[in-house]
PDB file of N, CA and C in Angstrom:
ATOM      1  N   MET N 513    -130.605 152.396 -18.915  1.00  0.00           N
ATOM      2  CA  MET N 513    -130.033 152.491 -20.244  1.00  0.00           C
ATOM      3  C   MET N 513    -128.509 152.602 -20.107  1.00  0.00           C
ATOM      4  N   ASP N 514    -127.797 151.814 -20.895  1.00  0.00           N
ATOM      5  CA  ASP N 514    -126.342 151.800 -20.835  1.00  0.00           C
ATOM      6  C   ASP N 514    -125.775 153.010 -21.589  1.00  0.00           C
ATOM      7  N   THR N 515    -125.066 153.845 -20.879  1.00  0.00           N
ATOM      8  CA  THR N 515    -124.524 155.082 -21.450  1.00  0.00           C
ATOM      9  C   THR N 515    -123.545 154.804 -22.578  1.00  0.00           C
ATOM     10  N   VAL N 516    -122.727 153.785 -22.432  1.00  0.00           N
ATOM     11  CA  VAL N 516    -121.755 153.452 -23.478  1.00  0.00           C
ATOM     12  C   VAL N 516    -122.475 153.059 -24.765  1.00  0.00           C
ATOM     13  N   LYS N 517    -123.550 152.301 -24.658  1.00  0.00           N
ATOM     14  CA  LYS N 517    -124.315 151.918 -25.848  1.00  0.00           C
ATOM     15  C   LYS N 517    -124.913 153.143 -26.525  1.00  0.00           C
ATOM     16  N   VAL N 518    -125.398 154.074 -25.730  1.00  0.00           N
ATOM     17  CA  VAL N 518    -125.972 155.308 -26.279  1.00  0.00           C
ATOM     18  C   VAL N 518    -124.894 156.103 -27.006  1.00  0.00           C
ATOM     19  N   LEU N 519    -123.720 156.236 -26.386  1.00  0.00           N
ATOM     20  CA  LEU N 519    -122.615 156.964 -27.019  1.00  0.00           C
ATOM     21  C   LEU N 519    -122.158 156.280 -28.308  1.00  0.00           C
ATOM     22  N   CYS N 520    -122.099 154.965 -28.303  1.00  0.00           N
ATOM     23  CA  CYS N 520    -121.716 154.227 -29.514  1.00  0.00           C
ATOM     24  C   CYS N 520    -122.742 154.442 -30.620  1.00  0.00           C
ATOM     25  N   ASN N 521    -124.013 154.479 -30.260  1.00  0.00           N
ATOM     26  CA  ASN N 521    -125.063 154.732 -31.242  1.00  0.00           C
ATOM     27  C   ASN N 521    -124.946 156.146 -31.823  1.00  0.00           C
ATOM     28  N   ILE N 522    -124.679 157.111 -30.983  1.00  0.00           N
ATOM     29  CA  ILE N 522    -124.499 158.491 -31.448  1.00  0.00           C
ATOM     30  C   ILE N 522    -123.296 158.572 -32.384  1.00  0.00           C
ATOM     31  N   ARG N 523    -122.205 157.872 -32.028  1.00  0.00           N
ATOM     32  CA  ARG N 523    -121.010 157.879 -32.868  1.00  0.00           C
ATOM     33  C   ARG N 523    -121.305 157.298 -34.251  1.00  0.00           C
ATOM     34  N   LYS N 524    -122.081 156.209 -34.295  1.00  0.00           N
ATOM     35  CA  LYS N 524    -122.463 155.608 -35.574  1.00  0.00           C
ATOM     36  C   LYS N 524    -123.268 156.586 -36.413  1.00  0.00           C
ATOM     37  N   GLN N 525    -124.146 157.342 -35.764  1.00  0.00           N
ATOM     38  CA  GLN N 525    -124.960 158.321 -36.479  1.00  0.00           C
ATOM     39  C   GLN N 525    -124.103 159.454 -37.035  1.00  0.00           C
ATOM     40  N   VAL N 526    -123.120 159.914 -36.258  1.00  0.00           N
ATOM     41  CA  VAL N 526    -122.212 160.969 -36.728  1.00  0.00           C
ATOM     42  C   VAL N 526    -121.391 160.455 -37.902  1.00  0.00           C
ATOM     43  N   ASP N 527    -120.920 159.212 -37.805  1.00  0.00           N
ATOM     44  CA  ASP N 527    -120.157 158.606 -38.894  1.00  0.00           C
ATOM     45  C   ASP N 527    -121.011 158.506 -40.155  1.00  0.00           C
ATOM     46  N   PHE N 528    -122.255 158.133 -40.000  1.00  0.00           N
ATOM     47  CA  PHE N 528    -123.196 158.038 -41.117  1.00  0.00           C
ATOM     48  C   PHE N 528    -123.419 159.416 -41.757  1.00  0.00           C
ATOM     49  N   MET N 529    -123.586 160.435 -40.908  1.00  0.00           N
ATOM     50  CA  MET N 529    -123.770 161.797 -41.429  1.00  0.00           C
ATOM     51  C   MET N 529    -122.538 162.255 -42.191  1.00  0.00           C
ATOM     52  N   GLN N 530    -121.349 161.917 -41.676  1.00  0.00           N
ATOM     53  CA  GLN N 530    -120.106 162.297 -42.353  1.00  0.00           C
ATOM     54  C   GLN N 530    -120.032 161.643 -43.724  1.00  0.00           C
ATOM     55  N   PHE N 531    -120.407 160.391 -43.808  1.00  0.00           N
ATOM     56  CA  PHE N 531    -120.369 159.676 -45.076  1.00  0.00           C
ATOM     57  C   PHE N 531    -121.226 160.381 -46.121  1.00  0.00           C
ATOM     58  N   TYR N 532    -122.434 160.794 -45.731  1.00  0.00           N
ATOM     59  CA  TYR N 532    -123.328 161.441 -46.688  1.00  0.00           C
ATOM     60  C   TYR N 532    -122.993 162.911 -46.919  1.00  0.00           C
ATOM     61  N   ALA N 533    -122.504 163.581 -45.921  1.00  0.00           N
ATOM     62  CA  ALA N 533    -122.192 165.003 -46.079  1.00  0.00           C
ATOM     63  C   ALA N 533    -120.906 165.218 -46.869  1.00  0.00           C
ATOM     64  N   CYS N 534    -119.929 164.354 -46.627  1.00  0.00           N
ATOM     65  CA  CYS N 534    -118.611 164.554 -47.223  1.00  0.00           C
ATOM     66  C   CYS N 534    -118.369 163.669 -48.435  1.00  0.00           C
ATOM     67  N   GLY N 535    -119.091 162.612 -48.550  1.00  0.00           N
ATOM     68  CA  GLY N 535    -118.848 161.656 -49.620  1.00  0.00           C
ATOM     69  C   GLY N 535    -117.777 160.675 -49.192  1.00  0.00           C
ATOM     70  N   GLU N 536    -117.810 159.527 -49.802  1.00  0.00           N
ATOM     71  CA  GLU N 536    -116.885 158.487 -49.381  1.00  0.00           C
ATOM     72  C   GLU N 536    -115.469 158.705 -49.867  1.00  0.00           C
ATOM     73  N   VAL N 537    -115.252 159.611 -50.823  1.00  0.00           N
ATOM     74  CA  VAL N 537    -113.906 159.792 -51.368  1.00  0.00           C
ATOM     75  C   VAL N 537    -113.310 161.150 -51.040  1.00  0.00           C
ATOM     76  N   ASP N 538    -114.051 162.040 -50.412  1.00  0.00           N
ATOM     77  CA  ASP N 538    -113.554 163.396 -50.131  1.00  0.00           C
ATOM     78  C   ASP N 538    -113.032 163.469 -48.699  1.00  0.00           C
ATOM     79  N   ASP N 539    -111.853 162.895 -48.471  1.00  0.00           N
ATOM     80  CA  ASP N 539    -111.286 162.874 -47.128  1.00  0.00           C
ATOM     81  C   ASP N 539    -110.417 164.082 -46.817  1.00  0.00           C
ATOM     82  N   ASP N 540    -110.159 164.925 -47.813  1.00  0.00           N
ATOM     83  CA  ASP N 540    -109.246 166.047 -47.583  1.00  0.00           C
ATOM     84  C   ASP N 540    -109.959 167.314 -47.134  1.00  0.00           C
ATOM     85  N   CYS N 541    -111.266 167.281 -47.031  1.00  0.00           N
ATOM     86  CA  CYS N 541    -112.089 168.416 -46.554  1.00  0.00           C
ATOM     87  C   CYS N 541    -111.945 169.659 -47.433  1.00  0.00           C
ATOM     88  N   GLU N 542    -111.462 169.480 -48.646  1.00  0.00           N
ATOM     89  CA  GLU N 542    -111.254 170.620 -49.536  1.00  0.00           C
ATOM     90  C   GLU N 542    -112.565 171.320 -49.885  1.00  0.00           C
ATOM     91  N   ASN N 543    -113.611 170.554 -50.072  1.00  0.00           N
ATOM     92  CA  ASN N 543    -114.912 171.108 -50.453  1.00  0.00           C
ATOM     93  C   ASN N 543    -115.918 171.033 -49.314  1.00  0.00           C
ATOM     94  N   CYS N 544    -115.450 171.193 -48.097  1.00  0.00           N
ATOM     95  CA  CYS N 544    -116.298 171.028 -46.926  1.00  0.00           C
ATOM     96  C   CYS N 544    -117.401 172.089 -46.882  1.00  0.00           C
ATOM     97  N   VAL N 545    -118.638 171.628 -46.787  1.00  0.00           N
ATOM     98  CA  VAL N 545    -119.770 172.555 -46.711  1.00  0.00           C
ATOM     99  C   VAL N 545    -119.909 173.155 -45.324  1.00  0.00           C
ATOM    100  N   PHE N 546    -119.194 172.588 -44.356  1.00  0.00           N
ATOM    101  CA  PHE N 546    -119.249 173.078 -42.986  1.00  0.00           C
ATOM    102  C   PHE N 546    -118.094 174.007 -42.658  1.00  0.00           C
ATOM    103  N   ASP N 547    -117.287 174.342 -43.682  1.00  0.00           N
ATOM    104  CA  ASP N 547    -116.135 175.233 -43.511  1.00  0.00           C
ATOM    105  C   ASP N 547    -115.252 174.763 -42.359  1.00  0.00           C
ATOM    106  N   ALA N 548    -114.763 173.538 -42.501  1.00  0.00           N
ATOM    107  CA  ALA N 548    -114.003 172.889 -41.439  1.00  0.00           C
ATOM    108  C   ALA N 548    -112.786 173.704 -41.015  1.00  0.00           C
ATOM    109  N   GLY N 549    -112.151 174.383 -41.945  1.00  0.00           N
ATOM    110  CA  GLY N 549    -110.993 175.191 -41.580  1.00  0.00           C
ATOM    111  C   GLY N 549    -109.861 174.349 -41.059  1.00  0.00           C
ATOM    112  N   ARG N 550    -109.594 174.426 -39.763  1.00  0.00           N
ATOM    113  CA  ARG N 550    -108.445 173.737 -39.181  1.00  0.00           C
ATOM    114  C   ARG N 550    -108.719 172.296 -38.792  1.00  0.00           C
ATOM    115  N   TYR N 551    -109.962 171.903 -38.689  1.00  0.00           N
ATOM    116  CA  TYR N 551    -110.278 170.531 -38.292  1.00  0.00           C
ATOM    117  C   TYR N 551    -111.615 170.114 -38.895  1.00  0.00           C
ATOM    118  N   CYS N 552    -111.801 168.821 -38.994  1.00  0.00           N
ATOM    119  CA  CYS N 552    -113.054 168.273 -39.508  1.00  0.00           C
ATOM    120  C   CYS N 552    -114.075 168.219 -38.373  1.00  0.00           C
ATOM    121  N   LEU N 553    -115.210 168.801 -38.586  1.00  0.00           N
ATOM    122  CA  LEU N 553    -116.275 168.831 -37.588  1.00  0.00           C
ATOM    123  C   LEU N 553    -116.669 167.418 -37.161  1.00  0.00           C
ATOM    124  N   PHE N 554    -116.835 166.535 -38.129  1.00  0.00           N
ATOM    125  CA  PHE N 554    -117.263 165.176 -37.814  1.00  0.00           C
ATOM    126  C   PHE N 554    -116.188 164.406 -37.057  1.00  0.00           C
ATOM    127  N   ASN N 555    -114.924 164.546 -37.476  1.00  0.00           N
ATOM    128  CA  ASN N 555    -113.842 163.862 -36.768  1.00  0.00           C
ATOM    129  C   ASN N 555    -113.716 164.385 -35.346  1.00  0.00           C
ATOM    130  N   LYS N 556    -113.918 165.679 -35.166  1.00  0.00           N
ATOM    131  CA  LYS N 556    -113.861 166.272 -33.831  1.00  0.00           C
ATOM    132  C   LYS N 556    -114.973 165.693 -32.948  1.00  0.00           C
ATOM    133  N   LEU N 557    -116.184 165.588 -33.490  1.00  0.00           N
ATOM    134  CA  LEU N 557    -117.304 165.017 -32.735  1.00  0.00           C
ATOM    135  C   LEU N 557    -117.050 163.555 -32.386  1.00  0.00           C
ATOM    136  N   MET N 558    -116.582 162.778 -33.369  1.00  0.00           N
ATOM    137  CA  MET N 558    -116.335 161.366 -33.103  1.00  0.00           C
ATOM    138  C   MET N 558    -115.191 161.181 -32.108  1.00  0.00           C
ATOM    139  N   GLY N 559    -114.184 162.041 -32.172  1.00  0.00           N
ATOM    140  CA  GLY N 559    -113.091 161.971 -31.208  1.00  0.00           C
ATOM    141  C   GLY N 559    -113.568 162.260 -29.792  1.00  0.00           C
ATOM    142  N   THR N 560    -114.442 163.234 -29.650  1.00  0.00           N
ATOM    143  CA  THR N 560    -114.997 163.581 -28.342  1.00  0.00           C
ATOM    144  C   THR N 560    -115.853 162.439 -27.802  1.00  0.00           C
ATOM    145  N   ILE N 561    -116.638 161.823 -28.670  1.00  0.00           N
ATOM    146  CA  ILE N 561    -117.477 160.695 -28.255  1.00  0.00           C
ATOM    147  C   ILE N 561    -116.587 159.517 -27.857  1.00  0.00           C
ATOM    148  N   ASP N 562    -115.534 159.247 -28.646  1.00  0.00           N
ATOM    149  CA  ASP N 562    -114.603 158.158 -28.314  1.00  0.00           C
ATOM    150  C   ASP N 562    -113.963 158.386 -26.947  1.00  0.00           C
ATOM    151  N   GLU N 563    -113.593 159.620 -26.679  1.00  0.00           N
ATOM    152  CA  GLU N 563    -112.991 159.957 -25.384  1.00  0.00           C
ATOM    153  C   GLU N 563    -113.982 159.719 -24.247  1.00  0.00           C
ATOM    154  N   ALA N 564    -115.236 160.093 -24.467  1.00  0.00           N
ATOM    155  CA  ALA N 564    -116.264 159.875 -23.437  1.00  0.00           C
ATOM    156  C   ALA N 564    -116.483 158.386 -23.192  1.00  0.00           C
ATOM    157  N   ILE N 565    -116.464 157.588 -24.252  1.00  0.00           N
ATOM    158  CA  ILE N 565    -116.620 156.141 -24.111  1.00  0.00           C
ATOM    159  C   ILE N 565    -115.455 155.560 -23.317  1.00  0.00           C
ATOM    160  N   GLN N 566    -114.245 155.993 -23.624  1.00  0.00           N
ATOM    161  CA  GLN N 566    -113.067 155.507 -22.892  1.00  0.00           C
ATOM    162  C   GLN N 566    -113.150 155.899 -21.421  1.00  0.00           C
ATOM    163  N   ASN N 567    -113.609 157.116 -21.140  1.00  0.00           N
ATOM    164  CA  ASN N 567    -113.757 157.557 -19.756  1.00  0.00           C
ATOM    165  C   ASN N 567    -114.790 156.704 -19.016  1.00  0.00           C
ATOM    166  N   MET N 568    -115.870 156.352 -19.697  1.00  0.00           N
ATOM    167  CA  MET N 568    -116.893 155.510 -19.084  1.00  0.00           C
ATOM    168  C   MET N 568    -116.330 154.128 -18.770  1.00  0.00           C
ATOM    169  N   HIS N 569    -115.543 153.581 -19.692  1.00  0.00           N
ATOM    170  CA  HIS N 569    -114.932 152.266 -19.460  1.00  0.00           C
ATOM    171  C   HIS N 569    -113.956 152.319 -18.294  1.00  0.00           C
ATOM    172  N   SER N 570    -113.178 153.382 -18.212  1.00  0.00           N
ATOM    173  CA  SER N 570    -112.205 153.477 -17.115  1.00  0.00           C
ATOM    174  C   SER N 570    -112.917 153.669 -15.777  1.00  0.00           C
ATOM    175  N   ARG N 571    -114.037 154.361 -15.758  1.00  0.00           N
ATOM    176  CA  ARG N 571    -114.803 154.511 -14.517  1.00  0.00           C
ATOM    177  C   ARG N 571    -115.348 153.174 -14.054  1.00  0.00           C
ATOM    178  N   LYS N 572    -115.811 152.350 -15.012  1.00  0.00           N
ATOM    179  CA  LYS N 572    -116.316 151.023 -14.659  1.00  0.00           C
ATOM    180  C   LYS N 572    -115.185 150.176 -14.093  1.00  0.00           C
ATOM    181  N   ASP N 573    -114.002 150.256 -14.715  1.00  0.00           N
ATOM    182  CA  ASP N 573    -112.852 149.482 -14.237  1.00  0.00           C
ATOM    183  C   ASP N 573    -112.443 149.942 -12.836  1.00  0.00           C
ATOM    184  N   ASP N 574    -112.448 151.256 -12.597  1.00  0.00           N
ATOM    185  CA  ASP N 574    -112.092 151.791 -11.288  1.00  0.00           C
ATOM    186  C   ASP N 574    -113.087 151.374 -10.216  1.00  0.00           C
ATOM    187  N   SER N 575    -114.369 151.336 -10.556  1.00  0.00           N
ATOM    188  CA  SER N 575    -115.371 150.978  -9.559  1.00  0.00           C
ATOM    189  C   SER N 575    -115.252 149.504  -9.166  1.00  0.00           C
ATOM    190  N   HIS N 576    -114.829 148.650 -10.093  1.00  0.00           N
ATOM    191  CA  HIS N 576    -114.629 147.232  -9.754  1.00  0.00           C
ATOM    192  C   HIS N 576    -113.437 147.059  -8.849  1.00  0.00           C
ATOM    193  N   GLU N 577    -112.401 147.860  -9.060  1.00  0.00           N
ATOM    194  CA  GLU N 577    -111.199 147.767  -8.228  1.00  0.00           C
ATOM    195  C   GLU N 577    -111.468 148.259  -6.801  1.00  0.00           C
ATOM    196  N   ASN N 578    -112.388 149.206  -6.671  1.00  0.00           N
ATOM    197  CA  ASN N 578    -112.693 149.766  -5.351  1.00  0.00           C
ATOM    198  C   ASN N 578    -113.767 148.959  -4.614  1.00  0.00           C
ATOM    199  N   GLY N 579    -114.271 147.898  -5.240  1.00  0.00           N
ATOM    200  CA  GLY N 579    -115.249 147.049  -4.563  1.00  0.00           C
ATOM    201  C   GLY N 579    -116.675 147.528  -4.720  1.00  0.00           C
ATOM    202  N   PHE N 580    -116.953 148.430  -5.624  1.00  0.00           N
ATOM    203  CA  PHE N 580    -118.327 148.894  -5.825  1.00  0.00           C
ATOM    204  C   PHE N 580    -119.028 148.053  -6.836  1.00  0.00           C
TER     205      PHE N 580
END
């Protein structure tokens, strides 16, 4: 199973949950049911997933350069 595909699928699911939890027009987190406080829970999760995907891509690039 391709890890990047799994991470992309998880990211899509988090994005979908954000759409339904926050609404498509409530981007300011003013009425956040998750008490976001200093940061948006969903944006934090998607940012972490994006970082993991980038790390996976860079590992693949490094392994090709090293002859693996």
